[in-house]
Amino acid sequence: MALIVQKFGGTSVGTVDRIENVADRIGKFRDNGDDIVVVVSAMSGETNRLVELAHSIDEKPEAREYDVLLSTGEQVTIALLSMALNKRGISARSYTGTQVHILTDSTHNKARILSIEEKKMRSDLNGGRVIVVAGFQGVDEHGNITTLGRGGSDTTAVALAAALKADECQIYTDVDGVYTTDPRVVPDARRLEKITFEEMLEMASLGSKVLQIRAVEFAGKYNVPLRVLSSFDEPYFANNKNGNESDGSNGTLITYEEDEMEQALISGIAFNRDEAKLTILGVPDKPGVAYSILGPVGDSNVEIDMIIQNISDDGTTDFTFTVHRNDFVEAKKVLSKVAADLGAREVVGDDKIVKISLVGVGMRSHAGIASKMFKTLAEESINIIMISTSEIKISVVVDEKYLELGVRALHSAFGLEEKV
Ligand code: ADP
Ligand code: ASP
Ligand code: MG
């Protein structure tokens, strides 16, 4: 018998039929003798619908009220799923984030979880009940509802698994694991049996939305065994009561066991469509210039990603950086003011760019990956606009029209496809 936290994403609970299927699946785990804590997302499309509603009232809605609105999607799903379980004779209780006291800081729209009260959940579990918790939401110390950022139900699940010291946290979604790249872009992408926390963290932060980045951080920090699985496959039992190891596909395990893994050069390719870049041209080149440009941008709550500075021989410098596409207009406004103050020549921008990244711990011990990447893109006549590297990743920024072509070409050049 195990304690398992199971999270079902929007598509997996997207219709009443699918909610009934999830209830059947949970029933099979109960039959196997496992204790189950369930975390659910809003039904697919619901959170987007709520976002649109908010924006139809106010372009920049008040953050507190925005969270009150967005958190309602998950409340619908917990109730429906609990009804479906109870109908099957599986005793279940639904809880909002406030009710199980998922305490967060007060950063509305992207709050961080600080603690979770496990007492009430323990007593339900001891009473043989399935607990169904609303993902993506918490409560701050003043009793205000908060939300954890888009995709935040993954983080709720991992945090609950950590608090309850669950045997495993299973993230059920519409693909049967983490693939070498998004299978919607590369149909012959390969499912990974295992991926290291470090690589998964890079993949998530570089744009692979299969897991929210904070969920991976949390799992790494609290040592939570984390697995990504499909909610449409046969259930997978780590320890079937009949002694079988596994029934259905075992998805992808996020693991620490770097040494045991076959050391692939590249584990995966991540990409991010939400990029934009800004350049301030002809800034007088003197100490403090980076601070006087990036300081005001940071102060307006815009996160900066890649940065490049080029020095000209006329004593001026050009400064380019990337931001999230949603922040493009705001960042451009701030930068235009900075340009006027500094006596810079011009501000130019482009919000039709994307970032493609190769990720793999195998890069540490191999040279030549960057040049192979650049050669592959050159052969497809794809112009590289910016480059950034770290020990286990190489990222390039390219025009958005080359996203699919670039990802497919790299996927094949590095031999990542499914071998038949
Ligand atoms: P959920 O609603 O269940 O949280 P998401 O849409 O957030 O599901 O995440 C699953 C999606 O992530 C998949 O449908 C897939 O298109 C996308 N995805 C992006 N990169 C990858 C990857 N490397 N492996 C698997 N899925 C990926
Ligand atoms: N419903 C929220 C969203 O769409 C949270 C989640 O699904 O994880 O972002
Ligand atoms: Mg998700």
Short mmCIF file of C-alpha atoms and ligand atoms in Angstrom, two decimals:
data_model
loop_
_atom_site.label_atom_id
_atom_site.label_comp_id
_atom_site.label_asym_id
_atom_site.label_seq_id
_atom_site.Cartn_x
_atom_site.Cartn_y
_atom_site.Cartn_z
CA MET A 1 0.00 0.00 0.00
CA ALA A 2 1.27 3.42 -0.95
CA LEU A 3 0.28 7.03 -0.50
CA ILE A 4 0.08 8.60 -3.94
CA VAL A 5 -0.69 12.17 -4.95
CA GLN A 6 -2.30 12.19 -8.40
CA LYS A 7 -2.75 15.41 -10.36
CA PHE A 8 -5.10 15.60 -13.34
CA GLY A 9 -4.65 18.51 -15.76
CA GLY A 10 -7.29 20.47 -17.66
CA THR A 11 -7.69 18.11 -20.63
CA SER A 12 -7.93 15.08 -18.33
CA VAL A 13 -10.96 16.64 -16.58
CA GLY A 14 -12.18 18.57 -19.63
CA THR A 15 -15.63 16.95 -19.83
CA VAL A 16 -18.00 15.13 -17.49
CA ASP A 17 -17.09 11.85 -19.24
CA ARG A 18 -13.43 12.44 -18.57
CA ILE A 19 -14.13 13.25 -14.93
CA GLU A 20 -15.99 9.93 -14.71
CA ASN A 21 -12.95 8.21 -16.24
CA VAL A 22 -10.68 9.82 -13.67
CA ALA A 23 -13.02 8.55 -10.93
CA ASP A 24 -12.78 5.01 -12.41
CA ARG A 25 -9.00 5.25 -12.46
CA ILE A 26 -8.88 6.38 -8.83
CA GLY A 27 -11.17 3.45 -7.98
CA LYS A 28 -8.58 1.03 -9.42
CA PHE A 29 -5.87 2.50 -7.19
CA ARG A 30 -8.18 2.22 -4.16
CA ASP A 31 -8.83 -1.42 -5.09
CA ASN A 32 -5.07 -1.87 -5.12
CA GLY A 33 -5.03 -0.63 -1.51
CA ASP A 34 -3.43 2.75 -2.14
CA ASP A 35 -4.26 5.98 -0.33
CA ILE A 36 -4.97 8.72 -2.82
CA VAL A 37 -4.82 12.49 -2.64
CA VAL A 38 -6.05 14.04 -5.88
CA VAL A 39 -5.24 17.49 -7.23
CA VAL A 40 -7.24 18.81 -10.17
CA SER A 41 -7.02 21.71 -12.58
CA ALA A 42 -9.94 23.64 -13.97
CA MET A 43 -11.71 21.98 -16.93
CA SER A 44 -9.74 22.73 -20.11
CA GLY A 45 -10.32 26.22 -21.48
CA GLU A 46 -11.95 27.40 -18.27
CA THR A 47 -9.03 29.41 -16.88
CA ASN A 48 -8.57 31.12 -20.27
CA ARG A 49 -12.28 31.95 -20.29
CA LEU A 50 -11.97 33.54 -16.85
CA VAL A 51 -8.88 35.51 -17.94
CA GLU A 52 -10.84 36.89 -20.91
CA LEU A 53 -13.78 37.80 -18.67
CA ALA A 54 -11.46 39.75 -16.37
CA HIS A 55 -9.86 41.56 -19.28
CA SER A 56 -13.22 42.47 -20.72
CA ILE A 57 -13.73 44.56 -17.58
CA ASP A 58 -10.22 45.92 -17.10
CA GLU A 59 -7.00 45.52 -19.06
CA LYS A 60 -5.03 45.46 -15.85
CA PRO A 61 -7.48 43.98 -13.34
CA GLU A 62 -6.74 44.31 -9.67
CA ALA A 63 -4.53 41.36 -8.74
CA ARG A 64 -6.50 40.31 -5.66
CA GLU A 65 -9.80 40.14 -7.54
CA TYR A 66 -8.16 38.44 -10.50
CA ASP A 67 -7.12 35.60 -8.16
CA VAL A 68 -10.61 35.37 -6.65
CA LEU A 69 -11.95 34.92 -10.17
CA LEU A 70 -9.30 32.54 -11.56
CA SER A 71 -9.46 30.22 -8.57
CA THR A 72 -13.13 29.40 -9.25
CA GLY A 73 -12.32 27.06 -12.15
CA GLU A 74 -10.71 24.47 -9.91
CA GLN A 75 -13.54 24.61 -7.38
CA VAL A 76 -15.95 23.30 -10.02
CA THR A 77 -13.72 20.33 -10.80
CA ILE A 78 -13.11 19.24 -7.19
CA ALA A 79 -16.85 19.13 -6.55
CA LEU A 80 -17.67 17.23 -9.74
CA LEU A 81 -14.90 14.68 -9.22
CA SER A 82 -15.88 14.12 -5.59
CA MET A 83 -19.50 13.56 -6.67
CA ALA A 84 -18.33 11.03 -9.25
CA LEU A 85 -16.24 9.20 -6.63
CA ASN A 86 -19.00 9.16 -4.01
CA LYS A 87 -21.44 7.87 -6.63
CA ARG A 88 -19.11 4.90 -7.07
CA GLY A 89 -19.08 4.21 -3.33
CA ILE A 90 -15.57 5.66 -2.99
CA SER A 91 -15.75 8.02 -0.05
CA ALA A 92 -14.29 11.38 -1.12
CA ARG A 93 -14.12 14.96 0.10
CA SER A 94 -13.26 18.06 -1.86
CA TYR A 95 -11.24 20.95 -0.46
CA THR A 96 -10.25 24.36 -1.76
CA GLY A 97 -6.72 25.64 -1.17
CA THR A 98 -7.97 27.77 1.71
CA GLN A 99 -9.66 24.79 3.37
CA VAL A 100 -6.49 22.66 3.51
CA HIS A 101 -4.61 25.82 4.34
CA ILE A 102 -2.14 26.02 1.51
CA LEU A 103 -0.44 29.09 2.93
CA THR A 104 1.30 31.29 0.35
CA ASP A 105 2.99 34.65 0.29
CA SER A 106 0.87 37.58 -0.90
CA THR A 107 2.26 37.85 -4.44
CA HIS A 108 -1.07 37.63 -6.24
CA ASN A 109 -1.05 35.80 -9.61
CA LYS A 110 2.27 34.05 -8.88
CA ALA A 111 2.24 33.30 -5.17
CA ARG A 112 4.73 30.93 -3.58
CA ILE A 113 3.63 28.14 -1.24
CA LEU A 114 5.02 28.57 2.29
CA SER A 115 3.38 25.70 4.16
CA ILE A 116 0.51 23.22 4.13
CA GLU A 117 -1.48 21.94 7.10
CA GLU A 118 -1.60 18.19 6.91
CA LYS A 119 -3.69 17.41 10.02
CA LYS A 120 -7.10 17.49 8.39
CA MET A 121 -5.87 15.52 5.38
CA ARG A 122 -4.31 12.87 7.63
CA SER A 123 -7.55 12.35 9.48
CA ASP A 124 -9.46 11.98 6.20
CA LEU A 125 -6.88 9.51 4.92
CA ASN A 126 -7.08 7.56 8.17
CA GLY A 127 -10.85 7.51 7.74
CA GLY A 128 -10.37 5.82 4.33
CA ARG A 129 -11.36 8.84 2.29
CA VAL A 130 -9.98 10.11 -0.99
CA ILE A 131 -9.04 13.79 -0.72
CA VAL A 132 -9.69 16.01 -3.73
CA VAL A 133 -7.83 19.33 -3.58
CA ALA A 134 -8.17 22.33 -5.90
CA GLY A 135 -4.87 22.99 -7.65
CA PHE A 136 -3.35 26.37 -8.47
CA GLN A 137 -4.68 28.19 -5.40
CA GLY A 138 -3.74 29.08 -1.86
CA VAL A 139 -4.43 31.62 0.83
CA ASP A 140 -2.14 34.29 2.27
CA GLU A 141 -1.69 35.17 5.95
CA HIS A 142 -4.50 37.74 5.72
CA GLY A 143 -7.00 35.23 4.34
CA ASN A 144 -6.83 36.46 0.73
CA ILE A 145 -7.12 33.88 -2.06
CA THR A 146 -3.94 33.65 -4.15
CA THR A 147 -3.03 31.75 -7.32
CA LEU A 148 0.29 30.16 -8.19
CA GLY A 149 0.81 31.18 -11.83
CA ARG A 150 -0.41 29.39 -14.97
CA GLY A 151 0.16 25.65 -14.79
CA GLY A 152 0.32 25.97 -10.99
CA SER A 153 -1.68 22.82 -10.19
CA ASP A 154 1.51 20.84 -10.80
CA THR A 155 3.09 22.77 -7.95
CA THR A 156 0.11 22.17 -5.65
CA ALA A 157 0.48 18.44 -6.27
CA VAL A 158 4.20 18.36 -5.55
CA ALA A 159 3.79 20.53 -2.44
CA LEU A 160 1.07 18.20 -1.11
CA ALA A 161 3.25 15.18 -1.84
CA ALA A 162 6.12 16.81 0.05
CA ALA A 163 3.92 17.78 3.02
CA LEU A 164 2.39 14.29 3.27
CA LYS A 165 5.66 12.49 2.45
CA ALA A 166 3.84 10.64 -0.30
CA ASP A 167 5.49 7.68 -2.00
CA GLU A 168 5.05 9.29 -5.40
CA CYS A 169 3.59 12.35 -7.08
CA GLN A 170 1.98 11.40 -10.38
CA ILE A 171 1.19 14.13 -12.90
CA TYR A 172 -1.47 12.86 -15.33
CA THR A 173 -1.76 14.78 -18.56
CA ASP A 174 -2.62 14.36 -22.26
CA VAL A 175 0.79 12.89 -23.24
CA ASP A 176 2.30 9.75 -21.72
CA GLY A 177 5.44 11.36 -20.34
CA VAL A 178 8.18 13.84 -21.01
CA TYR A 179 9.37 13.64 -24.61
CA THR A 180 12.60 14.68 -26.30
CA THR A 181 10.58 17.69 -27.45
CA ASP A 182 6.92 18.69 -27.67
CA PRO A 183 5.33 15.80 -29.60
CA ARG A 184 2.87 18.27 -31.11
CA VAL A 185 5.74 19.88 -33.02
CA VAL A 186 7.81 16.76 -33.70
CA PRO A 187 5.50 13.77 -34.12
CA ASP A 188 8.38 11.25 -33.89
CA ALA A 189 9.69 12.70 -30.62
CA ARG A 190 10.66 9.95 -28.17
CA ARG A 191 9.34 9.44 -24.66
CA LEU A 192 12.07 9.51 -22.02
CA GLU A 193 11.99 6.73 -19.42
CA LYS A 194 13.85 9.00 -17.02
CA ILE A 195 15.11 12.56 -16.95
CA THR A 196 17.24 14.20 -14.24
CA PHE A 197 15.79 16.99 -12.09
CA GLU A 198 18.46 19.30 -13.41
CA GLU A 199 17.48 18.67 -17.04
CA MET A 200 13.76 18.85 -16.30
CA LEU A 201 14.30 22.18 -14.56
CA GLU A 202 16.08 23.52 -17.66
CA MET A 203 13.43 22.12 -20.01
CA ALA A 204 10.64 23.70 -17.92
CA SER A 205 12.36 27.05 -17.57
CA LEU A 206 13.18 27.15 -21.28
CA GLY A 207 9.57 26.72 -22.28
CA SER A 208 8.46 23.03 -22.05
CA LYS A 209 5.10 23.51 -20.41
CA VAL A 210 4.60 19.84 -19.55
CA LEU A 211 5.55 20.68 -15.93
CA GLN A 212 5.44 24.04 -14.20
CA ILE A 213 8.98 25.07 -13.30
CA ARG A 214 8.17 25.62 -9.63
CA ALA A 215 6.82 22.10 -9.38
CA VAL A 216 10.18 20.74 -10.53
CA GLU A 217 12.07 23.06 -8.17
CA PHE A 218 9.89 21.94 -5.27
CA ALA A 219 10.25 18.26 -6.11
CA GLY A 220 14.04 18.64 -6.31
CA LYS A 221 14.23 20.53 -3.04
CA TYR A 222 12.02 18.15 -1.04
CA ASN A 223 13.08 14.97 -2.78
CA VAL A 224 9.60 14.14 -4.08
CA PRO A 225 9.54 11.21 -6.52
CA LEU A 226 7.81 12.74 -9.54
CA ARG A 227 6.34 10.94 -12.56
CA VAL A 228 4.53 12.23 -15.67
CA LEU A 229 1.89 9.88 -17.11
CA SER A 230 -1.07 9.85 -19.47
CA SER A 231 -4.56 9.96 -18.01
CA PHE A 232 -5.81 8.05 -21.06
CA ASP A 233 -3.60 4.93 -20.72
CA GLU A 234 -4.13 1.87 -18.56
CA PRO A 235 -3.17 2.65 -14.94
CA TYR A 236 0.44 2.03 -13.94
CA PHE A 237 1.05 0.40 -10.55
CA ALA A 238 4.53 0.63 -9.07
CA ASN A 239 3.46 -2.10 -6.68
CA ASN A 240 0.46 -3.99 -7.91
CA LYS A 241 -1.11 -5.98 -5.09
CA ASN A 242 -0.78 -9.09 -7.26
CA GLY A 243 2.97 -8.55 -7.25
CA ASN A 244 3.23 -7.30 -10.83
CA GLU A 245 5.52 -4.38 -11.25
CA SER A 246 3.52 -2.50 -13.79
CA ASP A 247 0.32 -2.68 -15.81
CA GLY A 248 0.22 0.38 -18.05
CA SER A 249 3.01 2.60 -19.37
CA ASN A 250 5.18 3.96 -16.59
CA GLY A 251 5.55 7.41 -18.16
CA THR A 252 8.64 9.42 -17.30
CA LEU A 253 10.34 9.44 -13.91
CA ILE A 254 12.13 12.62 -12.88
CA THR A 255 15.19 11.32 -11.07
CA TYR A 256 18.40 12.16 -9.25
CA GLU A 257 20.15 9.07 -10.54
CA GLU A 258 22.31 10.84 -13.06
CA ASP A 259 25.07 8.23 -12.94
CA GLU A 260 22.83 5.30 -13.73
CA MET A 261 21.38 6.93 -16.78
CA GLU A 262 22.61 6.25 -20.21
CA GLN A 263 24.38 9.54 -20.85
CA ALA A 264 22.71 10.96 -23.89
CA LEU A 265 24.48 13.99 -25.30
CA ILE A 266 21.22 15.88 -25.61
CA SER A 267 18.14 14.86 -23.63
CA GLY A 268 15.69 17.25 -25.15
CA ILE A 269 14.84 20.36 -27.08
CA ALA A 270 12.77 23.07 -25.42
CA PHE A 271 11.32 26.11 -27.12
CA ASN A 272 9.52 29.24 -26.07
CA ARG A 273 7.18 31.20 -28.29
CA ASP A 274 6.60 34.00 -25.77
CA GLU A 275 9.75 35.97 -26.51
CA ALA A 276 10.39 39.55 -27.60
CA LYS A 277 13.59 41.59 -27.87
CA LEU A 278 14.47 45.24 -27.46
CA THR A 279 17.59 47.13 -28.50
CA ILE A 280 18.76 50.53 -27.42
CA LEU A 281 21.25 51.87 -29.99
CA GLY A 282 24.07 54.37 -29.59
CA VAL A 283 24.26 54.71 -25.82
CA PRO A 284 27.37 56.57 -24.58
CA ASP A 285 29.73 53.82 -23.35
CA LYS A 286 30.63 54.55 -19.74
CA PRO A 287 30.52 52.84 -16.33
CA GLY A 288 27.03 52.29 -14.97
CA VAL A 289 25.33 52.19 -18.35
CA ALA A 290 23.98 48.63 -17.95
CA TYR A 291 22.47 49.59 -14.62
CA SER A 292 20.89 52.76 -15.93
CA ILE A 293 19.22 50.76 -18.75
CA LEU A 294 18.22 47.56 -16.98
CA GLY A 295 17.46 49.12 -13.57
CA PRO A 296 14.31 50.96 -14.69
CA VAL A 297 13.14 47.93 -16.71
CA GLY A 298 13.48 45.70 -13.63
CA ASP A 299 11.77 48.33 -11.48
CA SER A 300 8.70 48.12 -13.69
CA ASN A 301 8.48 44.38 -12.85
CA VAL A 302 9.59 43.21 -16.28
CA GLU A 303 11.85 40.16 -16.15
CA ILE A 304 14.88 40.26 -18.42
CA ASP A 305 16.28 37.07 -19.91
CA MET A 306 19.18 37.17 -22.41
CA ILE A 307 21.40 40.24 -22.63
CA ILE A 308 23.94 41.26 -25.29
CA GLN A 309 26.11 44.36 -25.38
CA ASN A 310 28.12 45.43 -28.45
CA ILE A 311 30.65 48.22 -28.27
CA SER A 312 31.20 50.39 -31.36
CA ASP A 313 34.44 52.22 -32.09
CA ASP A 314 32.70 55.60 -31.88
CA GLY A 315 32.52 55.38 -28.08
CA THR A 316 28.91 54.21 -27.96
CA THR A 317 27.36 50.85 -27.21
CA ASP A 318 24.26 48.92 -28.34
CA PHE A 319 22.33 46.96 -25.75
CA THR A 320 19.89 44.15 -26.60
CA PHE A 321 17.80 42.05 -24.23
CA THR A 322 14.82 39.72 -24.34
CA VAL A 323 11.61 39.87 -22.29
CA HIS A 324 8.34 37.97 -22.16
CA ARG A 325 6.16 38.95 -25.13
CA ASN A 326 3.42 40.18 -22.75
CA ASP A 327 5.89 42.71 -21.34
CA PHE A 328 7.07 44.01 -24.72
CA VAL A 329 4.93 47.16 -24.84
CA GLU A 330 5.67 48.09 -21.24
CA ALA A 331 9.42 47.45 -21.61
CA LYS A 332 9.55 49.51 -24.80
CA LYS A 333 7.85 52.41 -23.05
CA VAL A 334 10.35 52.33 -20.19
CA LEU A 335 13.29 51.97 -22.56
CA SER A 336 12.22 54.94 -24.69
CA LYS A 337 12.29 57.12 -21.61
CA VAL A 338 15.73 55.74 -20.64
CA ALA A 339 16.96 56.44 -24.18
CA ALA A 340 15.88 60.06 -23.95
CA ASP A 341 17.57 60.46 -20.55
CA LEU A 342 20.83 58.87 -21.71
CA GLY A 343 20.93 60.59 -25.09
CA ALA A 344 20.82 57.26 -26.95
CA ARG A 345 20.20 57.21 -30.70
CA GLU A 346 17.19 54.89 -31.04
CA VAL A 347 15.11 52.09 -29.53
CA VAL A 348 14.06 49.21 -31.77
CA GLY A 349 12.17 46.03 -30.93
CA ASP A 350 10.87 42.77 -32.34
CA ASP A 351 8.13 40.67 -30.76
CA LYS A 352 8.13 37.97 -33.43
CA ILE A 353 11.04 35.94 -32.11
CA VAL A 354 11.32 32.56 -30.36
CA LYS A 355 13.95 30.74 -28.34
CA ILE A 356 15.07 27.19 -29.10
CA SER A 357 17.26 25.37 -26.58
CA LEU A 358 19.19 22.10 -26.48
CA VAL A 359 19.32 20.58 -22.99
CA GLY A 360 21.46 17.73 -21.68
CA VAL A 361 23.80 16.93 -18.80
CA GLY A 362 25.92 15.04 -21.36
CA MET A 363 27.02 18.43 -22.73
CA ARG A 364 29.31 18.87 -19.74
CA SER A 365 31.70 16.28 -21.04
CA HIS A 366 31.37 16.87 -24.78
CA ALA A 367 32.63 19.67 -26.96
CA GLY A 368 31.30 20.57 -30.38
CA ILE A 369 27.59 20.57 -29.62
CA ALA A 370 27.20 24.31 -30.15
CA SER A 371 28.95 24.19 -33.51
CA LYS A 372 26.78 21.24 -34.62
CA MET A 373 23.71 23.22 -33.58
CA PHE A 374 24.82 26.31 -35.52
CA LYS A 375 25.74 24.22 -38.58
CA THR A 376 22.33 22.51 -38.57
CA LEU A 377 20.52 25.85 -38.43
CA ALA A 378 22.79 27.30 -41.14
CA GLU A 379 21.96 24.39 -43.45
CA GLU A 380 18.30 25.33 -43.12
CA SER A 381 19.17 29.02 -43.77
CA ILE A 382 17.93 29.97 -40.32
CA ASN A 383 19.52 33.16 -39.06
CA ILE A 384 20.56 33.14 -35.38
CA ILE A 385 19.72 36.42 -33.67
CA MET A 386 21.09 35.75 -30.16
CA ILE A 387 22.97 32.93 -28.41
CA SER A 388 23.26 32.00 -24.76
CA THR A 389 24.95 28.98 -23.17
CA SER A 390 25.34 27.33 -19.79
CA GLU A 391 26.89 24.05 -18.68
CA ILE A 392 23.90 21.97 -19.73
CA LYS A 393 22.05 24.07 -22.32
CA ILE A 394 22.53 26.11 -25.48
CA SER A 395 19.80 28.55 -26.50
CA VAL A 396 19.35 30.50 -29.70
CA VAL A 397 16.85 33.18 -30.58
CA VAL A 398 15.45 33.01 -34.13
CA ASP A 399 12.60 34.50 -36.11
CA GLU A 400 9.32 32.86 -35.06
CA LYS A 401 8.63 31.61 -38.58
CA TYR A 402 11.57 29.20 -38.19
CA LEU A 403 10.42 27.60 -34.95
CA GLU A 404 9.05 24.31 -36.31
CA LEU A 405 11.73 23.96 -38.98
CA GLY A 406 14.52 24.66 -36.48
CA VAL A 407 13.22 22.27 -33.81
CA ARG A 408 12.67 19.46 -36.32
CA ALA A 409 16.07 19.92 -37.95
CA LEU A 410 17.86 19.87 -34.58
CA HIS A 411 15.81 16.92 -33.33
CA SER A 412 16.90 14.88 -36.31
CA ALA A 413 20.52 16.16 -36.41
CA PHE A 414 21.02 15.02 -32.80
CA GLY A 415 19.31 11.65 -33.45
CA LEU A 416 16.59 12.14 -30.86
CA GLU A 417 13.74 10.52 -32.79
CA GLU A 418 12.00 7.28 -31.94
CA LYS A 419 14.10 4.38 -33.24
CA VAL A 420 12.05 1.63 -34.87
P1 ADP B 1 -2.14 19.78 -18.35
O1 ADP B 1 -3.37 20.54 -18.73
O2 ADP B 1 -2.39 18.33 -18.12
O3 ADP B 1 -1.39 20.43 -17.22
P2 ADP B 1 -0.25 20.89 -20.22
O4 ADP B 1 -0.84 21.38 -21.50
O5 ADP B 1 0.10 21.89 -19.19
O6 ADP B 1 -1.21 19.78 -19.63
O7 ADP B 1 1.07 20.02 -20.53
C1 ADP B 1 1.03 18.96 -21.45
C2 ADP B 1 1.49 19.43 -22.82
O8 ADP B 1 2.87 19.81 -22.76
C3 ADP B 1 1.46 18.37 -23.90
O9 ADP B 1 0.21 18.29 -24.50
C4 ADP B 1 2.57 18.82 -24.87
O10 ADP B 1 2.04 19.45 -26.01
C5 ADP B 1 3.34 19.86 -24.08
N1 ADP B 1 4.79 19.60 -24.08
C6 ADP B 1 5.75 20.55 -24.32
N2 ADP B 1 6.96 20.02 -24.28
C7 ADP B 1 6.82 18.71 -23.98
C8 ADP B 1 7.72 17.64 -23.80
N3 ADP B 1 9.05 17.79 -23.90
N4 ADP B 1 7.23 16.41 -23.52
C9 ADP B 1 5.89 16.23 -23.39
N5 ADP B 1 4.98 17.21 -23.56
C10 ADP B 1 5.42 18.44 -23.86
N1 ASP B 2 -6.04 26.06 -14.32
C1 ASP B 2 -4.75 26.69 -14.20
C2 ASP B 2 -4.20 27.05 -15.58
O1 ASP B 2 -4.85 26.81 -16.58
C3 ASP B 2 -3.76 25.87 -13.43
C4 ASP B 2 -3.38 24.54 -14.06
O2 ASP B 2 -4.09 24.05 -14.94
O3 ASP B 2 -2.37 23.97 -13.64
O4 ASP B 2 -3.13 27.59 -15.67
MG MG B 3 0.01 22.03 -17.13
#
